[in-house]
Coordinates of C-alpha atoms and ligand atoms in Angstrom, one line a residue:
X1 CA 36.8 42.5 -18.9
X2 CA 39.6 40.1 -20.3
X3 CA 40.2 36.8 -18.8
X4 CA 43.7 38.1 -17.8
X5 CA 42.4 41.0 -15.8
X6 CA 40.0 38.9 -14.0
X7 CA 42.8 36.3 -13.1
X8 CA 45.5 38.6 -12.0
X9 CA 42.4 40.7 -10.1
X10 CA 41.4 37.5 -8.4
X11 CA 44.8 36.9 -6.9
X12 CA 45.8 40.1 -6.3
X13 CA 42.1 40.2 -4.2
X14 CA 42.8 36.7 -2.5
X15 CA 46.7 37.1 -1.9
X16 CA 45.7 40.4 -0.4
X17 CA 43.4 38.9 2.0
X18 CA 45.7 36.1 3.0
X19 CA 48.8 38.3 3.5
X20 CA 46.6 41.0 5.8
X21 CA 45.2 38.1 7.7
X22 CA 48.3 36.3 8.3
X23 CA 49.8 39.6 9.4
X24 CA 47.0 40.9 11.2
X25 CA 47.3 37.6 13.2
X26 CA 51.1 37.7 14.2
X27 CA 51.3 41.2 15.1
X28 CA 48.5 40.8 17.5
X29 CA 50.6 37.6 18.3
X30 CA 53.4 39.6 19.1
X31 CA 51.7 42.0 20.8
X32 CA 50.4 39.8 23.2
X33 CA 53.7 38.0 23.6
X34 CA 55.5 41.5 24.5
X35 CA 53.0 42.3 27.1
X36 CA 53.2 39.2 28.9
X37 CA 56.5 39.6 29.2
X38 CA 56.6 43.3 30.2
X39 CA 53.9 42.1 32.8
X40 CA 55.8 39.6 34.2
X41 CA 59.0 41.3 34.4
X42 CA 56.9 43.8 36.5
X43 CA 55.6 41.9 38.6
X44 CA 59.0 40.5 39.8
X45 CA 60.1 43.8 40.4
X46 CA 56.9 44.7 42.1
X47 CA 57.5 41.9 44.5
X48 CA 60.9 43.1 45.2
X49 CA 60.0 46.3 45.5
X50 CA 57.7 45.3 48.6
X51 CA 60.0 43.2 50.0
X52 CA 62.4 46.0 50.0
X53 CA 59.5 48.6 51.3
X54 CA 58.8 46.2 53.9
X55 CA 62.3 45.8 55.1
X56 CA 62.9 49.0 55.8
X57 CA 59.6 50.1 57.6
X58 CA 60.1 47.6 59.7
X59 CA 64.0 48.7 60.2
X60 CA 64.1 51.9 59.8
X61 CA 60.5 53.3 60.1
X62 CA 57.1 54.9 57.9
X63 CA 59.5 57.8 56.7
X64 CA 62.2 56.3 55.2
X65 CA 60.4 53.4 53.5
X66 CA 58.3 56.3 51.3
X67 CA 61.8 58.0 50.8
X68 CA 62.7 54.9 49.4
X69 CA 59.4 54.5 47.1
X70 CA 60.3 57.9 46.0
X71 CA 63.5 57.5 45.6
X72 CA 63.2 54.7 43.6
X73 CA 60.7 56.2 41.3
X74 CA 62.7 59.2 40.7
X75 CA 65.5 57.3 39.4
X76 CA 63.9 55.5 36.8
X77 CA 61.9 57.1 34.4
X78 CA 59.8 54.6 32.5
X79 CA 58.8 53.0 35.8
X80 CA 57.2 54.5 38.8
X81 CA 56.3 53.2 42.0
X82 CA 53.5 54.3 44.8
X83 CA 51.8 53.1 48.1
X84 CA 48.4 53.2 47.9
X85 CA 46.1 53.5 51.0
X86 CA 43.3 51.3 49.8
X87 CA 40.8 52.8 52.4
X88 CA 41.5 56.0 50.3
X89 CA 41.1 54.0 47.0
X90 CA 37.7 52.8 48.3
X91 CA 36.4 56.3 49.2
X92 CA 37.2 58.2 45.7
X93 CA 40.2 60.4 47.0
X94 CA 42.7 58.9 44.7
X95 CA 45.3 60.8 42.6
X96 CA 47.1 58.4 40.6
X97 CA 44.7 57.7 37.2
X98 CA 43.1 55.1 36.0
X99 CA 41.6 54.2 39.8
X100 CA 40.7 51.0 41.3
X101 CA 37.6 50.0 41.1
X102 CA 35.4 48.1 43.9
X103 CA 36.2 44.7 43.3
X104 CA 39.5 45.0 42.2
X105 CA 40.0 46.9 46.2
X106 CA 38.2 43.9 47.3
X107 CA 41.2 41.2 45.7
X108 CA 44.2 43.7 47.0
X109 CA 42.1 43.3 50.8
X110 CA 42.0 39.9 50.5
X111 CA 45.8 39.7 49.8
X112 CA 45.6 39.0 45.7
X113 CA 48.0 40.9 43.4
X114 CA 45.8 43.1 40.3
X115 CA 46.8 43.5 36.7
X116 CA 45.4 46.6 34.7
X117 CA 46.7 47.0 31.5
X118 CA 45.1 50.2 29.8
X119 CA 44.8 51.2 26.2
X120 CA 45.0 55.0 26.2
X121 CA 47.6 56.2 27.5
X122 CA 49.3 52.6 27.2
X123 CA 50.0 51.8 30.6
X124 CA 50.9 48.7 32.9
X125 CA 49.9 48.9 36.8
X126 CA 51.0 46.2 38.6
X127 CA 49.0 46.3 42.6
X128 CA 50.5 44.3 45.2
X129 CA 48.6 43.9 48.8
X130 CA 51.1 45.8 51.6
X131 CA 50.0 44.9 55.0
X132 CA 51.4 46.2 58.3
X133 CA 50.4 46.4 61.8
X134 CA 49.4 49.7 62.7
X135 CA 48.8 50.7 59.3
X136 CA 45.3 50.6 57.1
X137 CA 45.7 48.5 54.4
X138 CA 47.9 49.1 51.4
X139 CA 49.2 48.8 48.0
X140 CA 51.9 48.8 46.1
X141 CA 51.6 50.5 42.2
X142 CA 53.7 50.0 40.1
X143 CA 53.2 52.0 36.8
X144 CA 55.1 51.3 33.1
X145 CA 54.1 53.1 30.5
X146 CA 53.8 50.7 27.6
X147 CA 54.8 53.1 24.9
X148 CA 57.4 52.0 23.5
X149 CA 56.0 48.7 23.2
X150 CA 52.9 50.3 21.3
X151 CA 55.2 52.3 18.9
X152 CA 57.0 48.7 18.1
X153 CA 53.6 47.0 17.4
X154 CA 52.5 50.0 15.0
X155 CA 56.3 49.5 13.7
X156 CA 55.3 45.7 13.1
X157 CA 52.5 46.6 11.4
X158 CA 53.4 49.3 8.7
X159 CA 55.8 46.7 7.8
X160 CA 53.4 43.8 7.5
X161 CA 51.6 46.5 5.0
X162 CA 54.5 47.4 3.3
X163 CA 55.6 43.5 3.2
X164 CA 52.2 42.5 1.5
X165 CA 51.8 45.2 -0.9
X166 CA 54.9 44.6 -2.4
X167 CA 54.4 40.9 -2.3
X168 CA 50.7 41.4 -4.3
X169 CA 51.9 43.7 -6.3
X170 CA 55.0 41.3 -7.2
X171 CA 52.7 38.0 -7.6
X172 CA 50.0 40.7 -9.3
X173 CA 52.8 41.4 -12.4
X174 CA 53.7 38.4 -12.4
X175 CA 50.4 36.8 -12.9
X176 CA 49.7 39.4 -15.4
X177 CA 53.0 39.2 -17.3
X178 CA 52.8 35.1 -17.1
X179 CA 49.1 35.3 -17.8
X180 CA 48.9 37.4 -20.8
X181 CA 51.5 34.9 -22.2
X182 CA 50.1 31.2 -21.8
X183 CA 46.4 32.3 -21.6
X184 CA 45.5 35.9 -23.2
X185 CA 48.0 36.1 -26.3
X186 CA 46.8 31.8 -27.3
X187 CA 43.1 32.8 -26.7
X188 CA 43.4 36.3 -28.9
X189 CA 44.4 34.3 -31.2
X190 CA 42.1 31.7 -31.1
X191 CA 38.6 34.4 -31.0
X192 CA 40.7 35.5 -34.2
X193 CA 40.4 32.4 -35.8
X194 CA 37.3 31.7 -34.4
X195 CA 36.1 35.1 -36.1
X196 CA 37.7 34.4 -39.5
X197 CA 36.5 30.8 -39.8
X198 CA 32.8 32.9 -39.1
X199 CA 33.5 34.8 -42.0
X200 CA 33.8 31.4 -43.9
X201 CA 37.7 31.9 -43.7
X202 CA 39.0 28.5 -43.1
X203 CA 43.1 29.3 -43.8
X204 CA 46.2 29.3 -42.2
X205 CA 46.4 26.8 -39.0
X206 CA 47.0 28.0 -35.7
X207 CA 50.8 27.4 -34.4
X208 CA 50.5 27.5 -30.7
X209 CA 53.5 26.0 -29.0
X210 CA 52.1 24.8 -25.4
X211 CA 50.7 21.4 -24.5
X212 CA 47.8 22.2 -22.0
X213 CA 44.2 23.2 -22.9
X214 CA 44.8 26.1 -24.9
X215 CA 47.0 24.0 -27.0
X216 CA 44.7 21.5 -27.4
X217 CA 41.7 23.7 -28.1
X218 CA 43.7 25.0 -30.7
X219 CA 44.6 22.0 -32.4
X220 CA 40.8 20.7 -32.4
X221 CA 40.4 24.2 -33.7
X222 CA 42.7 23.5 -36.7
X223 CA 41.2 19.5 -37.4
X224 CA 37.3 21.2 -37.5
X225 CA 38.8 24.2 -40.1
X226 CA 40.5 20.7 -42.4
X227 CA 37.2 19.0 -41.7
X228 CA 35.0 21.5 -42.4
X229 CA 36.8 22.8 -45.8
X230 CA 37.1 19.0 -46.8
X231 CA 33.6 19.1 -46.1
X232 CA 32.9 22.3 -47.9
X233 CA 34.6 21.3 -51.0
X234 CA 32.3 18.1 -50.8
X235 CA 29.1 20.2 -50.6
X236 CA 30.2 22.7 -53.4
X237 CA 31.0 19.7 -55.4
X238 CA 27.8 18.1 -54.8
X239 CA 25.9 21.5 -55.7
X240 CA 27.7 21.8 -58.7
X241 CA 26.4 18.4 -59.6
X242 CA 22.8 19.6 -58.3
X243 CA 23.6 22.7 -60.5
X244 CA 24.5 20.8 -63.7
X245 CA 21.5 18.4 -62.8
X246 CA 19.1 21.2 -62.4
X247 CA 20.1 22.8 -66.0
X248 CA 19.8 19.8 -67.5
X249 CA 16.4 19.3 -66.3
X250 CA 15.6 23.2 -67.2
X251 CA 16.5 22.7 -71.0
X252 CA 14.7 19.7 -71.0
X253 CA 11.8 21.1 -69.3
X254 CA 12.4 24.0 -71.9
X255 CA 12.9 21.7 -74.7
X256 CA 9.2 20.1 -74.3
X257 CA 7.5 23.0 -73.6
X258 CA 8.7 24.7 -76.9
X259 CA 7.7 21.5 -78.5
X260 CA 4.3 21.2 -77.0
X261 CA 3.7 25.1 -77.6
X262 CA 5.2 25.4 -81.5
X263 CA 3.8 21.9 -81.7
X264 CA 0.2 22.2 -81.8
X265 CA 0.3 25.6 -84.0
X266 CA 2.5 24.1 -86.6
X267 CA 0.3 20.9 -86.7
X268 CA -2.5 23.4 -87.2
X269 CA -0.9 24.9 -90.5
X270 CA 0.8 21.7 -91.4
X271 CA -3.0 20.5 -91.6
X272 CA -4.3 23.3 -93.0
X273 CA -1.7 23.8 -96.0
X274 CA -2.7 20.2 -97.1
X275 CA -6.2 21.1 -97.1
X276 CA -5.4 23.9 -99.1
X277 CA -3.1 21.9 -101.4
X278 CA -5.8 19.3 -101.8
X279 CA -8.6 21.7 -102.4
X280 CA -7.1 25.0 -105.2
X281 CA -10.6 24.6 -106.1
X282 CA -12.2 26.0 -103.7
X283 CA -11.1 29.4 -103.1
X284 CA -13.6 30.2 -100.1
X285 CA -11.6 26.8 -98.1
X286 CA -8.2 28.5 -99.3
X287 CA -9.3 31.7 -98.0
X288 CA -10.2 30.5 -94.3
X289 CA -7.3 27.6 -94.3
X290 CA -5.2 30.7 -95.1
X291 CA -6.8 33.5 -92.1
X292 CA -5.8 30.3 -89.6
X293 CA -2.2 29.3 -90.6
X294 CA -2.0 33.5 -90.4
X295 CA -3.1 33.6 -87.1
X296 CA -1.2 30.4 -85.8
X297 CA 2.0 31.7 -86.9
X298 CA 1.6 35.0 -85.0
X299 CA 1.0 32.8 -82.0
X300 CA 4.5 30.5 -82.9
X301 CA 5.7 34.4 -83.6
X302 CA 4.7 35.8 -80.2
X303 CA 5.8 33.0 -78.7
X304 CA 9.5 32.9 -79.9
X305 CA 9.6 36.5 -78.8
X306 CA 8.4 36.2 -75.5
X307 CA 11.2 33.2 -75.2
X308 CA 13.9 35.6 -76.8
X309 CA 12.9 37.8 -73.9
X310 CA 13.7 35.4 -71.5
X311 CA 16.7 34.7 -73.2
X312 CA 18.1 37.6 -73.2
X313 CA 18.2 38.3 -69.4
X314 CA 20.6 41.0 -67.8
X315 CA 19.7 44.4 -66.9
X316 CA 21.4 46.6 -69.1
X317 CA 21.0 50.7 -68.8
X318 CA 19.4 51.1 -65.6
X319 CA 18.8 54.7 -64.0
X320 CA 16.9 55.9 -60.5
X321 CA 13.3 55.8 -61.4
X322 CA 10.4 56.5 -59.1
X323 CA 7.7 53.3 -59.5
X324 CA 4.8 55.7 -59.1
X325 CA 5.4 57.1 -62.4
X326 CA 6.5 53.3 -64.1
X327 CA 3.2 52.3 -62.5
X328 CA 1.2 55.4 -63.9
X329 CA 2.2 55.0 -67.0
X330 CA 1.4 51.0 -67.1
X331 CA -2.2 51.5 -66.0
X332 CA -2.4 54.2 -68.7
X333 CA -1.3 51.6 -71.4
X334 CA -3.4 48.6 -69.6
X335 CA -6.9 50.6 -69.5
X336 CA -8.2 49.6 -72.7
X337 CA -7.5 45.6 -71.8
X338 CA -8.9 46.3 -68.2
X339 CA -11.8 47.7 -70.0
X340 CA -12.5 45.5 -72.4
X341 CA -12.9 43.1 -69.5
X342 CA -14.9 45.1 -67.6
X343 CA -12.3 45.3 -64.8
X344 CA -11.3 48.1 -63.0
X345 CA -7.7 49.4 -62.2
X346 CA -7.5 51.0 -59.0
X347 CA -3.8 52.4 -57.9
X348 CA -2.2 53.6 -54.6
X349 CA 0.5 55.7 -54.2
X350 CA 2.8 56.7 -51.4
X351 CA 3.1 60.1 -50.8
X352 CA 6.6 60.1 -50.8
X353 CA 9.1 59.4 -53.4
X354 CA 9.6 55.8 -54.3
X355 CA 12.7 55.4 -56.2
X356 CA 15.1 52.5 -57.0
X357 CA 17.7 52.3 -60.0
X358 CA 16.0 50.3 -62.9
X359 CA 15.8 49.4 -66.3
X360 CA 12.1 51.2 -66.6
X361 CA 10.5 49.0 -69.8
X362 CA 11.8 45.7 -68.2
X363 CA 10.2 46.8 -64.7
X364 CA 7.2 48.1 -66.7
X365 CA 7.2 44.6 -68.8
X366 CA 7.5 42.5 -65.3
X367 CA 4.6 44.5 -63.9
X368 CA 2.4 44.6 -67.1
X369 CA 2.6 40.7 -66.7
X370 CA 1.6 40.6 -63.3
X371 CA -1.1 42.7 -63.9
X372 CA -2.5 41.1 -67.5
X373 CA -2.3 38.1 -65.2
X374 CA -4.9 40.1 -62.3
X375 CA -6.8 41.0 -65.2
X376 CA -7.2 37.7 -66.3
X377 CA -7.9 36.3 -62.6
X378 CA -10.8 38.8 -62.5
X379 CA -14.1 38.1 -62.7
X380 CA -16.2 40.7 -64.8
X381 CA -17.1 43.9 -62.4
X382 CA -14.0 42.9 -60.5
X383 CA -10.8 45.4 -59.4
X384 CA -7.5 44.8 -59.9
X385 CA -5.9 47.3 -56.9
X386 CA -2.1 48.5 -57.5
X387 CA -0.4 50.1 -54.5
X388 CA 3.3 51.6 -54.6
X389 CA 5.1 52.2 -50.9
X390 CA 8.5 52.2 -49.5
X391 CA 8.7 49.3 -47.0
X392 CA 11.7 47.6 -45.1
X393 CA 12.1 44.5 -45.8
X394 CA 14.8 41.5 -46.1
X395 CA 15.2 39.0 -48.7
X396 CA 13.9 35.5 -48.6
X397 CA 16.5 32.9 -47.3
X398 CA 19.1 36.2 -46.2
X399 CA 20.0 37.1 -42.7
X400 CA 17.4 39.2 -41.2
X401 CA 19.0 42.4 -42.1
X402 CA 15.9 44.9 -42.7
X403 CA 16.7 47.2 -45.4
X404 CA 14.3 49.8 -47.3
X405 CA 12.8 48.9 -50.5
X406 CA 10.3 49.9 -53.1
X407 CA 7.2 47.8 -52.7
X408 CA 5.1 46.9 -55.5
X409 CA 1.8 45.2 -54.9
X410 CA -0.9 44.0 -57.3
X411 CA -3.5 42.6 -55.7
X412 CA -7.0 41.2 -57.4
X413 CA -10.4 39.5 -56.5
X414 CA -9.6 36.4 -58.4
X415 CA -10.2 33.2 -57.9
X416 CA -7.1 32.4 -56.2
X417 CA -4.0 30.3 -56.8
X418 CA -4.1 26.7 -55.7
X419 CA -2.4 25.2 -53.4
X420 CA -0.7 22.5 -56.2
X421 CA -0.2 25.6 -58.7
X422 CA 1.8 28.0 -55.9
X423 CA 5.0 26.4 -56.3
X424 CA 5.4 25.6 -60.3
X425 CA 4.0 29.1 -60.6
X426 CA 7.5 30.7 -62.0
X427 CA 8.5 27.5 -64.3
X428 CA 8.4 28.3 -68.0
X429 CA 5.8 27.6 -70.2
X430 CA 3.4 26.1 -66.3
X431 CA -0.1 27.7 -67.0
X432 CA -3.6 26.5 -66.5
X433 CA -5.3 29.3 -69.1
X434 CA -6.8 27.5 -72.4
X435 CA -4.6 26.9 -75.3
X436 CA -4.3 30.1 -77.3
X437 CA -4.4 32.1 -74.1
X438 CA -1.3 31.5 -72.1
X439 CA 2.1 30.2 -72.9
X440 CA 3.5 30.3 -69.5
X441 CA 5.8 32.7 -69.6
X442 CA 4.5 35.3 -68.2
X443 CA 5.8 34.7 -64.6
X444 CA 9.3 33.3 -65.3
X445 CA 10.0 36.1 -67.2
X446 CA 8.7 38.9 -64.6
X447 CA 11.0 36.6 -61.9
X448 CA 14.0 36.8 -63.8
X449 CA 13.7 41.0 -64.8
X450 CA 13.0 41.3 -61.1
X451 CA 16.3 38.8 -59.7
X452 CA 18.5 41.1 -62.1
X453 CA 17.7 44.1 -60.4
X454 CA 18.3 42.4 -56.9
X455 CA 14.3 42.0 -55.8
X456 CA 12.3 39.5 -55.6
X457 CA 8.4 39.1 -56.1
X458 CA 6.3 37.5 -53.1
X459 CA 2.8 35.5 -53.7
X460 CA -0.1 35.3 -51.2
X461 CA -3.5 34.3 -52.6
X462 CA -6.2 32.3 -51.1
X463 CA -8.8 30.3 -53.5
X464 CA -12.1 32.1 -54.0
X465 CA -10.5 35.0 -52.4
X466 CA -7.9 36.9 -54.8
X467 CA -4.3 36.7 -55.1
X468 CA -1.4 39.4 -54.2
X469 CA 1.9 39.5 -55.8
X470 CA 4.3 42.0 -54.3
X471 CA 7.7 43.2 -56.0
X472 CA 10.8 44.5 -53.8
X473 CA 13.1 46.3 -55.3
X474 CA 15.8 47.9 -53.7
X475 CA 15.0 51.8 -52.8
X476 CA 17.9 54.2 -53.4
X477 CA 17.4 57.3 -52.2
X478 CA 18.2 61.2 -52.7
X479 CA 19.4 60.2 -56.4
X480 CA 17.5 62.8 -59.4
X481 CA 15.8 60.7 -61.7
Ligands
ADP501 P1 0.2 32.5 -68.4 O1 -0.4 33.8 -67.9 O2 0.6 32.6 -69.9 O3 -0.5 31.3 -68.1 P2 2.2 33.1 -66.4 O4 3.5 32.6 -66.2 O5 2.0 34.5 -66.5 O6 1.6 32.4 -67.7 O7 1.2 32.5 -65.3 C1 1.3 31.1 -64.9 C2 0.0 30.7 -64.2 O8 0.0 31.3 -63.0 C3 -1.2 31.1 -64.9 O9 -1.6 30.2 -65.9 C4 -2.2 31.1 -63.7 O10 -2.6 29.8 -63.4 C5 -1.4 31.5 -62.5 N1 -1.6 32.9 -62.2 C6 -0.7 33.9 -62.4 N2 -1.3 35.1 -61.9 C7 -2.5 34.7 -61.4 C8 -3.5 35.5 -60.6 N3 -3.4 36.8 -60.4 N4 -4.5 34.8 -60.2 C9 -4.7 33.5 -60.4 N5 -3.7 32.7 -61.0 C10 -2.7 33.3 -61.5

């Protein structure tokens, strides 16, 4: 519910409440105003009205005073006049209605006057003691309806209704109108901005005109936006240092390790093309200086390929491919090394399709890496177990936004990974095999054909226990391969 709604309900409710209750309390005022004064206008002519009954029983007799009750009842129609015989009240043989109750019998006998003011039908009675000789004792009624006092009172109150409806409903547009203005349109606008400098937008200041809160918010709205892109522009600067830094250190870092790796082969056939030099004599000495500077310039050779490979990074030609048949195909090709070794391959497939748009031989050369790796890790007798599922899962350092992906896992009995090794693990040329055996390039180069396809490879491994190296790539699904 808008702020608005809620401030123009909250008056309406409260004004409401106030106008009703101030209302309520002056018609009731007025009500009890009117019938004070209809009583005592009563009673006078009550009292005259006895006087007058009295006069003329005692001039002209019991007859002609009732005549003159009557009479003067008949000539007025709102007001009617009676004598009572009060023995008669006492015994129940009363006509006139509502009757006089005991105690009320007992005041007009003990010469008090009695008020009864009913509800339904609205009615004044007025009793006034009559005592004469001779006679039992008596009352004088006089009866008002109170009718038309009613019907002004229920007049009074339709218009304190009509009065406060249109008053709410007047403050209630108003407050709406006036409220939308200074408080909803200022704070759309600034849960806009709010939204946009989310979104990393940190553009166009907001122009509010007022002076209170709002305005204010929205000024310390705009100084955090110039703060924050100053700020941002300070960071990205910074970064771009880091960046440069960070390259700089990667072609060094580059740099030695092509130095140390081409550096101990070329000494090798530096040192053996001397000996040769120095000994054309012996033939045999030629023969096996030669086999060596052969076999250390395949390793320089394999070497400058596998850094051409991570060279030439970027996924070109890629097509939906299900990893179950990448994967069957690789353990094919890696059978006779697995053999050799005395390891055994063991796979895992999903049952349903696991497909994700790829470059097939550089997935199949980042997997046959990881897996040469297992191989390696392996004791003899060991198993190197390959499993291929669909999984949801979200990339490291992203919002956690779940999504499906193909999950690769290679998982061996190894020794392990220590703890030192687990983060240089994906630098070039980082290895712990023996010279001849790894160049370290293995890991960086399975990273980077993986981070061009938009996955990511995950290491768990435990020392003396085994390793487990998961790829995620992202599934696609429904596509024909
Ligand atoms: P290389 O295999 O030529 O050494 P890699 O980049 O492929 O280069 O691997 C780097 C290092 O990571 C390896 O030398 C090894 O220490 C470690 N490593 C990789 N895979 C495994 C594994 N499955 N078990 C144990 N260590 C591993």
């Amino acid at each position: 519910m808008k702020l608005v709604h809620k401030m123009t309900g909250l008056l309406v409710v409260s004004a409401s409440a106030v106008l009703m209750g101030y209302g309520y309390l002056t018609v009731g005022r007025e009500e009890a105003m009117l019938e004070q004064s209809v009583a005592s206008d009563a009673l006078l002519t009550a009292r005259v009205m006895r006087r007058s009954f009295l006069k003329e029983y005692k001039s002209e007799g019991r007859d002609s005073a009732f005549k003159l009750m009557d009479y003067a009842s008949a000539s007025d129609e709102k007001v009617k006049f009676k004598i009572l015989s009060l023995p008669e009240e006492r015994s129940g043989e009363t006509l006139h209605a509502p009757a006089l109750d005991h105690a009320q019998i007992k005041s007009l006998e003990d010469g008090r006057q009695v008020l009864v003011i009913s509800a339904n039908p609205p009615l004044l009675q007025v009793y006034l003691p009559v005592v004469l000789p001779n006679e039992p004792p008596m009352a004088l009624l006089l009866e008002e309806s109170l009718l038309r006092e009613r019907e002004h009172v229920a007049l009074s109150e339709v218009h304190v209704v009509i009065a406060t409806m249109t008053l709410v409903l007047l403050m209630g547009t108003i407050s709406f109108v006036v409220g939308s203005k200074i408080v909803g349109q200022p704070i759309n606008l600034l849960t806009e901005k709010a939204r946009r400098v989310g979104q990393g937008d940190l553009s166009g200041p907001l122009e509010l005109s007022q002076s209170d809160e709002i305005g204010e918010l929205a000024q310390a709205m705009n100084r955090m936006c110039e703060d924050l892109a100053r700020e941002t522009d300070r960071r990205l600067e910074a970064l771009e240092q880091l960046r440069h830094a960070e390259r700089l250190a990667t072609v060094g870092q580059l740099a030695s390790g092509i130095a140390h790796e081409l550096g101990t082969p070329l000494n090798v056939v530096l040192g053996r093309a001397m000996m040769s030099a120095a000994a054309t004599d012996n033939p045999d000495l030629v023969a096996e200086n030669s086999q060596i500077i052969v076999e250390q310039t395949e390793r320089m050779a394999s070497i400058i390929r596998q850094l051409l490979d991570f060279a030439r990074r970027g996924v070109t030609a890629t097509a939906p491919a299900d990893l179950r048949d990448i994967v069957r195909q690789l353990v094919e090709l890696l059978k006779p090394l697995a053999n050799e070794a005395h390891v055994r391959l063991g796979v895992d497939f999903s049952p349903s399709e696991a497909k994700a748009l790829v470059n097939a031989s550089q997935i199949e050369q980042a997997l046959t890496n990881l897996v040469v790796n297992a191989i390696h890790a392996v004791p003899e007798g060991g198993e190197v177990h390959l499993r291929v599922e669909v999984a949801g899962a979200c990339p490291p350092g992203e919002l956690q936004v779940v999504t499906p992906h193909v999950r690769v896992t290679i998982e061996d009995e190894g020794g392990g990974i220590s703890e030192e090794a687990l983060p240089r693990l994906f630098e070039p040329f980082f290895t712990t095999k023996d010279v001849g055996r790894g160049t370290g390039l293995g890991l960086p180069i399975a990273h980077g054909i993986v981070d061009d396809h938009g996955g990511w490879i995950q290491v768990e491994s435990e020392l003396g226990r085994g390793s487990r190296f998961s790829v995620y790539l992202p599934q696609i699904e429904g596509a024909t391969a």
